[in-house]
Coordinates of C-alpha atoms in Angstrom, one line a residue:
M1 CA 0.1 0.0 0.0
L2 CA 2.9 2.4 0.7
D3 CA 4.2 1.5 -2.8
Q4 CA 1.0 2.3 -4.2
K5 CA 0.9 5.8 -2.5
A6 CA 4.4 6.4 -3.4
V7 CA 3.7 5.7 -7.1
Y8 CA 0.7 7.9 -7.1
L9 CA 2.7 10.8 -5.5
E10 CA 5.5 10.3 -8.1
K11 CA 3.2 10.4 -10.9
L12 CA 1.5 13.6 -9.3
K13 CA 5.1 15.1 -9.0
Q14 CA 5.9 14.3 -12.6
S15 CA 2.6 15.9 -13.7
L16 CA 3.2 19.0 -11.8
G17 CA 6.5 19.5 -13.5
N18 CA 8.1 22.9 -12.6
H19 CA 4.9 24.1 -10.7
P20 CA 6.2 26.7 -8.1
E21 CA 4.3 24.9 -5.3
K22 CA 5.0 21.4 -6.3
D23 CA 6.5 20.1 -3.0
M24 CA 3.9 21.8 -1.0
I25 CA 1.0 20.2 -3.2
C26 CA 2.6 16.8 -2.8
R27 CA 2.8 17.1 0.9
E28 CA -0.9 18.1 1.2
I29 CA -2.0 15.2 -1.0
S30 CA 0.2 12.9 1.1
S31 CA -1.4 14.1 4.3
H32 CA -4.8 14.2 2.8
I33 CA -4.4 10.3 1.8
A34 CA -3.1 9.3 5.4
E35 CA -6.0 11.4 6.9
G36 CA -8.5 9.9 4.7
I37 CA -7.4 6.3 5.4
R38 CA -7.4 6.9 9.1
E39 CA -11.0 8.4 9.0
R40 CA -12.2 5.4 7.0
M41 CA -10.6 2.8 9.2
L42 CA -12.5 4.3 12.1
Y43 CA -15.7 3.0 10.4
G44 CA -14.4 -0.4 10.4
I45 CA -13.1 -0.2 6.7
S46 CA -9.8 -2.2 6.3
E47 CA -6.5 -0.3 5.4
K48 CA -6.4 -1.6 2.0
E49 CA -9.8 -0.8 1.2
A50 CA -9.6 2.6 2.6
H51 CA -6.2 3.2 0.8
D52 CA -8.0 2.2 -2.6
T53 CA -11.1 4.3 -1.9
I54 CA -9.0 7.5 -1.2
L55 CA -6.8 7.2 -4.2
S56 CA -9.9 6.4 -6.4
D57 CA -11.6 9.4 -5.1
L58 CA -8.5 11.7 -5.9
G59 CA -8.6 10.6 -9.4
D60 CA -5.8 10.2 -11.9
P61 CA -2.5 11.7 -10.6
T62 CA -1.8 13.2 -14.1
E63 CA -5.0 14.9 -14.4
L64 CA -4.9 16.2 -10.8
G65 CA -1.5 17.7 -11.6
Q66 CA -2.8 19.3 -14.7
S67 CA -5.5 20.9 -12.8
Y68 CA -3.1 22.6 -10.5
H69 CA -1.6 24.0 -13.8
L70 CA -4.8 25.4 -15.0
L71 CA -5.5 27.0 -11.8
V72 CA -2.1 29.0 -11.9
E73 CA -2.7 30.0 -15.6
G74 CA -6.3 31.1 -14.5
Q75 CA -5.0 33.2 -11.6
N76 CA -2.4 34.8 -14.0
K77 CA -5.2 35.6 -16.5
T78 CA -7.3 37.3 -13.6
T79 CA -4.2 39.2 -12.5
M80 CA -3.3 40.5 -16.0
A81 CA -7.0 41.4 -16.4
I82 CA -7.0 43.6 -13.4
L83 CA -3.7 45.1 -14.4
L84 CA -5.1 45.7 -17.8
N85 CA -7.8 47.9 -16.4
W86 CA -5.3 49.9 -14.4
C87 CA -3.3 50.3 -17.8
F88 CA -6.4 51.6 -19.4
F89 CA -7.0 54.1 -16.6
I90 CA -3.3 55.3 -16.4
G91 CA -3.0 55.3 -20.3
G92 CA -6.2 57.5 -20.6
I93 CA -4.9 60.1 -18.0
L94 CA -1.6 60.3 -19.8
L95 CA -3.2 60.8 -23.1
T96 CA -5.5 63.5 -21.7
I97 CA -2.7 65.4 -20.1
M98 CA -0.3 65.1 -23.0
N99 CA -3.1 66.3 -25.3
Q100 CA -3.7 69.4 -23.2
M101 CA 0.1 70.2 -22.8
F102 CA 1.4 69.2 -26.0
H103 CA 0.0 70.1 -29.3
F104 CA 1.3 67.2 -31.5
S105 CA -1.0 66.3 -34.4
V106 CA -0.6 62.7 -33.6
L107 CA -2.2 63.2 -30.1
H108 CA -4.8 65.3 -31.5
Q109 CA -5.8 62.6 -34.1
A110 CA -5.8 60.1 -31.6
W111 CA -8.2 62.0 -29.3
I112 CA -10.6 62.7 -32.4
V113 CA -10.7 58.9 -33.1
L114 CA -11.5 58.1 -29.4
E115 CA -14.3 60.7 -29.8
R116 CA -15.8 58.9 -32.8
I117 CA -15.6 55.4 -31.3
S118 CA -16.3 56.4 -27.7
Q119 CA -19.6 54.2 -27.5
D120 CA -17.9 51.3 -29.1
I121 CA -15.2 51.5 -26.6
L122 CA -17.9 51.3 -23.9
L123 CA -19.2 48.1 -25.5
L124 CA -15.9 46.5 -25.8
Y125 CA -15.2 47.4 -22.1
S126 CA -18.3 45.6 -21.2
V127 CA -16.9 42.7 -22.9
Y128 CA -13.7 43.0 -20.8
W129 CA -15.9 42.6 -17.5
F130 CA -17.7 39.7 -19.0
F131 CA -14.4 37.9 -19.7
L132 CA -13.1 38.7 -16.0
G133 CA -16.1 37.2 -14.6
F134 CA -16.0 34.3 -16.9
T135 CA -12.3 33.6 -16.1
I136 CA -12.9 33.8 -12.3
G137 CA -15.9 31.2 -12.7
K138 CA -13.9 28.9 -14.9
V139 CA -10.9 29.0 -12.6
Y140 CA -12.2 28.9 -9.2
G141 CA -15.8 27.2 -9.9
P142 CA -18.4 27.6 -7.2
K143 CA -15.7 28.5 -4.5
G144 CA -15.2 31.6 -6.4
K145 CA -18.3 33.0 -5.1
K146 CA -16.2 34.2 -2.1
C147 CA -13.5 36.1 -4.0
I148 CA -15.4 37.4 -7.2
S149 CA -16.7 40.5 -5.3
Q150 CA -13.2 41.2 -4.1
I151 CA -11.4 40.8 -7.5
V152 CA -14.2 42.8 -9.4
I153 CA -14.0 45.7 -6.7
R154 CA -10.2 45.6 -7.1
A155 CA -10.5 45.9 -10.9
L156 CA -13.4 48.5 -10.5
I157 CA -11.3 51.0 -8.5
P158 CA -10.0 52.9 -11.6
N159 CA -13.5 53.4 -12.9
L160 CA -14.8 54.5 -9.7
L161 CA -12.0 56.8 -9.0
L162 CA -12.4 58.4 -12.7
M163 CA -16.2 58.8 -12.0
I164 CA -15.6 60.7 -8.6
L165 CA -13.0 62.9 -10.3
V166 CA -15.2 63.8 -13.1
L167 CA -18.5 64.4 -11.2
S168 CA -16.6 66.4 -8.5
N169 CA -15.1 68.6 -11.1
M170 CA -11.6 67.9 -9.8
I171 CA -10.5 67.3 -13.6
P172 CA -11.4 70.6 -15.6
K173 CA -14.0 69.9 -18.2
E174 CA -11.9 71.4 -20.9
F175 CA -9.6 68.4 -20.3
Y176 CA -11.9 65.8 -21.7
S177 CA -14.3 67.9 -23.7
P178 CA -16.0 67.0 -26.0
L179 CA -15.1 63.4 -25.5
L180 CA -17.0 63.1 -22.3
D181 CA -20.4 64.9 -23.1
P182 CA -23.4 64.7 -20.7
I183 CA -24.8 61.8 -22.4
F184 CA -21.6 59.8 -22.6
I185 CA -21.0 60.6 -18.8
I186 CA -24.5 59.1 -18.0
L187 CA -23.8 56.1 -20.1
C188 CA -20.5 55.4 -18.5
M189 CA -22.3 55.7 -15.0
I190 CA -24.9 53.2 -16.0
A191 CA -22.2 50.9 -17.5
T192 CA -20.2 51.0 -14.3
I193 CA -23.1 50.1 -12.3
L194 CA -23.8 47.1 -14.5
F195 CA -20.3 45.9 -14.6
Y196 CA -20.5 43.8 -11.5
P197 CA -23.9 42.2 -12.6
I198 CA -22.3 41.4 -16.0
S199 CA -19.3 39.9 -14.2
R200 CA -21.7 37.7 -12.0
V201 CA -23.7 36.6 -15.0
A202 CA -20.3 35.6 -16.8
F203 CA -18.9 34.1 -13.6
N204 CA -22.0 31.6 -13.5
Y205 CA -21.4 30.8 -17.3
G206 CA -17.8 30.2 -16.4
I207 CA -18.6 27.7 -13.7
V208 CA -20.7 25.6 -16.3
H209 CA -18.1 26.0 -19.1
G210 CA -15.3 24.8 -16.4
L211 CA -17.1 21.7 -15.3

């Protein structure tokens, strides 16, 4: 039985490859196996049967190792999505400031293009929030309900900050006019309110897709 456990852990280790937490994962699985055997034996199950049952419940070690890789990849995607939103925010501020301070034709043309496609950008931005929620659902599954709010709020900070700066007139209107006209500002406010529900719907869809 010890050989069987050792073989399982060796296959798991091979499947984990260069996973940064490989040793810790193997120790946790080893402890889980030992604890599972003890619990089953308390109910009168033989050690061999308990051993076979716990390994069967864990599933194929290769697939188990691959699932940890998928989790890391998913966490990286979530982090990148949050950083991307911050990049949009910082990039927008820099473009606005440079457009006001420097009279380069390239910056002026870029600003004009943004004015023309402002509503399309808002639509694409909604897709971004759908992708974020979908990724969280696919990676974390039902357990992600505990962390989706925290992740979405972290990602929403730039949007909320920009909304406060605009509505409080801390940013002079001439800086963003005519890009942010009153109608577009209202649309942005509505969209910002809807971003979290959009992420939750996408989160549920991601759970189903990840099963």
